[in-house]
PDB file of C-alpha atoms in Angstrom:
ATOM      1  CA  LEU A  12       1.406  25.055 -80.052  1.00 50.00           C
ATOM      2  CA  TYR A  13      -0.701  23.673 -82.873  1.00 52.00           C
ATOM      3  CA  SER A  14       1.321  22.672 -85.882  1.00 56.00           C
ATOM      4  CA  SER A  15       0.658  21.034 -89.231  1.00 60.00           C
ATOM      5  CA  ALA A  16       2.583  20.824 -92.473  1.00 65.00           C
ATOM      6  CA  ALA A  17       0.691  23.874 -93.725  1.00 73.00           C
ATOM      7  CA  SER A  18       0.561  26.199 -90.712  1.00 71.00           C
ATOM      8  CA  ASP A  19       1.511  26.859 -87.083  1.00 76.00           C
ATOM      9  CA  VAL A  20      -0.166  28.795 -84.322  1.00 70.00           C
ATOM     10  CA  TYR A  21       2.383  31.574 -84.258  1.00 69.00           C
ATOM     11  CA  LYS A  22       1.447  33.468 -81.120  1.00 75.00           C
ATOM     12  CA  ARG A  23      -1.106  33.091 -78.348  1.00 81.00           C
ATOM     13  CA  GLN A  24      -1.924  35.472 -75.569  1.00 89.00           C
ATOM     14  CA  ILE A  25      -4.188  34.814 -72.592  1.00 92.00           C
ATOM     15  CA  SER A  26      -5.772  37.858 -70.972  1.00 92.00           C
ATOM     16  CA  ASP A  27      -8.773  39.134 -69.040  1.00 94.00           C
ATOM     17  CA  ILE A  28      -8.975  36.069 -66.776  1.00 95.00           C
ATOM     18  CA  LYS A  29     -12.190  36.167 -64.746  1.00 96.00           C
ATOM     19  CA  THR A  30     -13.830  33.614 -62.443  1.00 96.00           C
ATOM     20  CA  ASP A  31     -15.756  31.971 -65.305  1.00 97.00           C
ATOM     21  CA  ARG A  32     -13.984  33.087 -68.515  1.00 97.00           C
ATOM     22  CA  PHE A  33     -10.802  34.229 -70.225  1.00 96.00           C
ATOM     23  CA  VAL A  34      -9.780  35.773 -73.550  1.00 95.00           C
ATOM     24  CA  MET A  35      -7.322  34.178 -75.968  1.00 92.00           C
ATOM     25  CA  ASN A  36      -5.762  36.090 -78.878  1.00 91.00           C
ATOM     26  CA  TYR A  37      -3.885  34.138 -81.517  1.00 89.00           C
ATOM     27  CA  SER A  38      -2.130  34.351 -84.891  1.00 89.00           C
ATOM     28  CA  VAL A  39      -1.598  31.571 -87.449  1.00 86.00           C
ATOM     29  CA  PHE A  40       1.452  31.475 -89.708  1.00 86.00           C
ATOM     30  CA  SER A  41       1.077  29.852 -93.160  1.00 87.00           C
ATOM     31  CA  HIS A  42       4.216  28.123 -94.426  1.00 85.00           C
ATOM     32  CA  ALA A  43       2.857  28.148 -97.982  1.00 85.00           C
ATOM     33  CA  GLN A  44       2.335  31.910 -97.943  1.00 86.00           C
ATOM     34  CA  GLY A  45       5.255  32.719 -95.683  1.00 88.00           C
ATOM     35  CA  ALA A  46       3.129  35.065 -93.597  1.00 89.00           C
ATOM     36  CA  ILE A  47       0.622  35.366 -90.794  1.00 90.00           C
ATOM     37  CA  THR A  48      -2.681  34.648 -92.522  1.00 89.00           C
ATOM     38  CA  THR A  49      -5.129  34.500 -89.634  1.00 89.00           C
ATOM     39  CA  THR A  50      -5.613  36.402 -86.403  1.00 93.00           C
ATOM     40  CA  GLY A  51      -8.409  35.924 -83.950  1.00 94.00           C
ATOM     41  CA  THR A  52      -9.797  36.510 -80.507  1.00 95.00           C
ATOM     42  CA  SER A  53     -11.838  34.030 -78.512  1.00 95.00           C
ATOM     43  CA  LYS A  54     -13.755  34.623 -75.312  1.00 97.00           C
ATOM     44  CA  VAL A  55     -13.827  31.221 -73.615  1.00 96.00           C
ATOM     45  CA  VAL A  56     -16.635  30.842 -71.075  1.00 98.00           C
ATOM     46  CA  MET A  57     -16.834  27.806 -68.811  1.00 97.00           C
ATOM     47  CA  PHE A  58     -20.170  25.978 -69.030  1.00 97.00           C
ATOM     48  CA  ASP A  59     -21.722  23.191 -66.977  1.00 97.00           C
ATOM     49  CA  PHE A  60     -23.851  21.093 -69.311  1.00 97.00           C
ATOM     50  CA  LYS A  61     -25.543  19.336 -66.376  1.00 97.00           C
ATOM     51  CA  THR A  62     -26.933  22.577 -64.938  1.00 97.00           C
ATOM     52  CA  GLY A  63     -27.130  24.528 -68.198  1.00 97.00           C
ATOM     53  CA  ALA A  64     -25.317  27.477 -66.630  1.00 97.00           C
ATOM     54  CA  LYS A  65     -21.930  29.182 -66.594  1.00 97.00           C
ATOM     55  CA  ALA A  66     -19.422  27.542 -64.277  1.00 98.00           C
ATOM     56  CA  PRO A  67     -16.314  28.767 -62.477  1.00 98.00           C
ATOM     57  CA  ILE A  68     -12.903  28.000 -63.931  1.00 97.00           C
ATOM     58  CA  THR A  69     -11.501  24.990 -62.100  1.00 96.00           C
ATOM     59  CA  GLU A  70      -8.438  25.520 -59.935  1.00 97.00           C
ATOM     60  CA  PRO A  71      -6.147  23.390 -62.158  1.00 97.00           C
ATOM     61  CA  LEU A  72      -7.194  25.318 -65.281  1.00 96.00           C
ATOM     62  CA  LEU A  73      -6.904  28.680 -63.504  1.00 96.00           C
ATOM     63  CA  SER A  74      -3.396  27.807 -62.329  1.00 95.00           C
ATOM     64  CA  ALA A  75      -2.385  26.798 -65.866  1.00 92.00           C
ATOM     65  CA  LEU A  76      -3.863  29.993 -67.373  1.00 93.00           C
ATOM     66  CA  LEU A  77      -2.137  32.211 -64.836  1.00 92.00           C
ATOM     67  CA  LYS A  78       1.191  30.421 -65.381  1.00 90.00           C
ATOM     68  CA  TYR A  79       0.864  30.707 -69.165  1.00 84.00           C
ATOM     69  CA  ALA A  80      -0.069  34.401 -68.935  1.00 84.00           C
ATOM     70  CA  GLN A  81       2.922  35.038 -66.637  1.00 81.00           C
ATOM     71  CA  ASP A  82       5.306  33.125 -68.929  1.00 75.00           C
ATOM     72  CA  GLU A  83       4.221  35.352 -71.838  1.00 68.00           C
ATOM     73  CA  SER A  84       5.418  38.466 -70.049  1.00 58.00           C
TER      74      SER A  84
END
């Protein structure tokens, strides 16, 4: 979890895990406003800068994503 004096990542959800990408949904809670102030969705695509092409998710990252997604349930 990200945290600062002003805000915390309130909730994250990992979904739609593919061989080269996954989706992360998140909400940010503002302590100053006492409410969720930001929500977002990110599609994270793996990229190999050496080849200039998409790359598969590494096994360690895939294992961590699957564990996190399972722990959310």
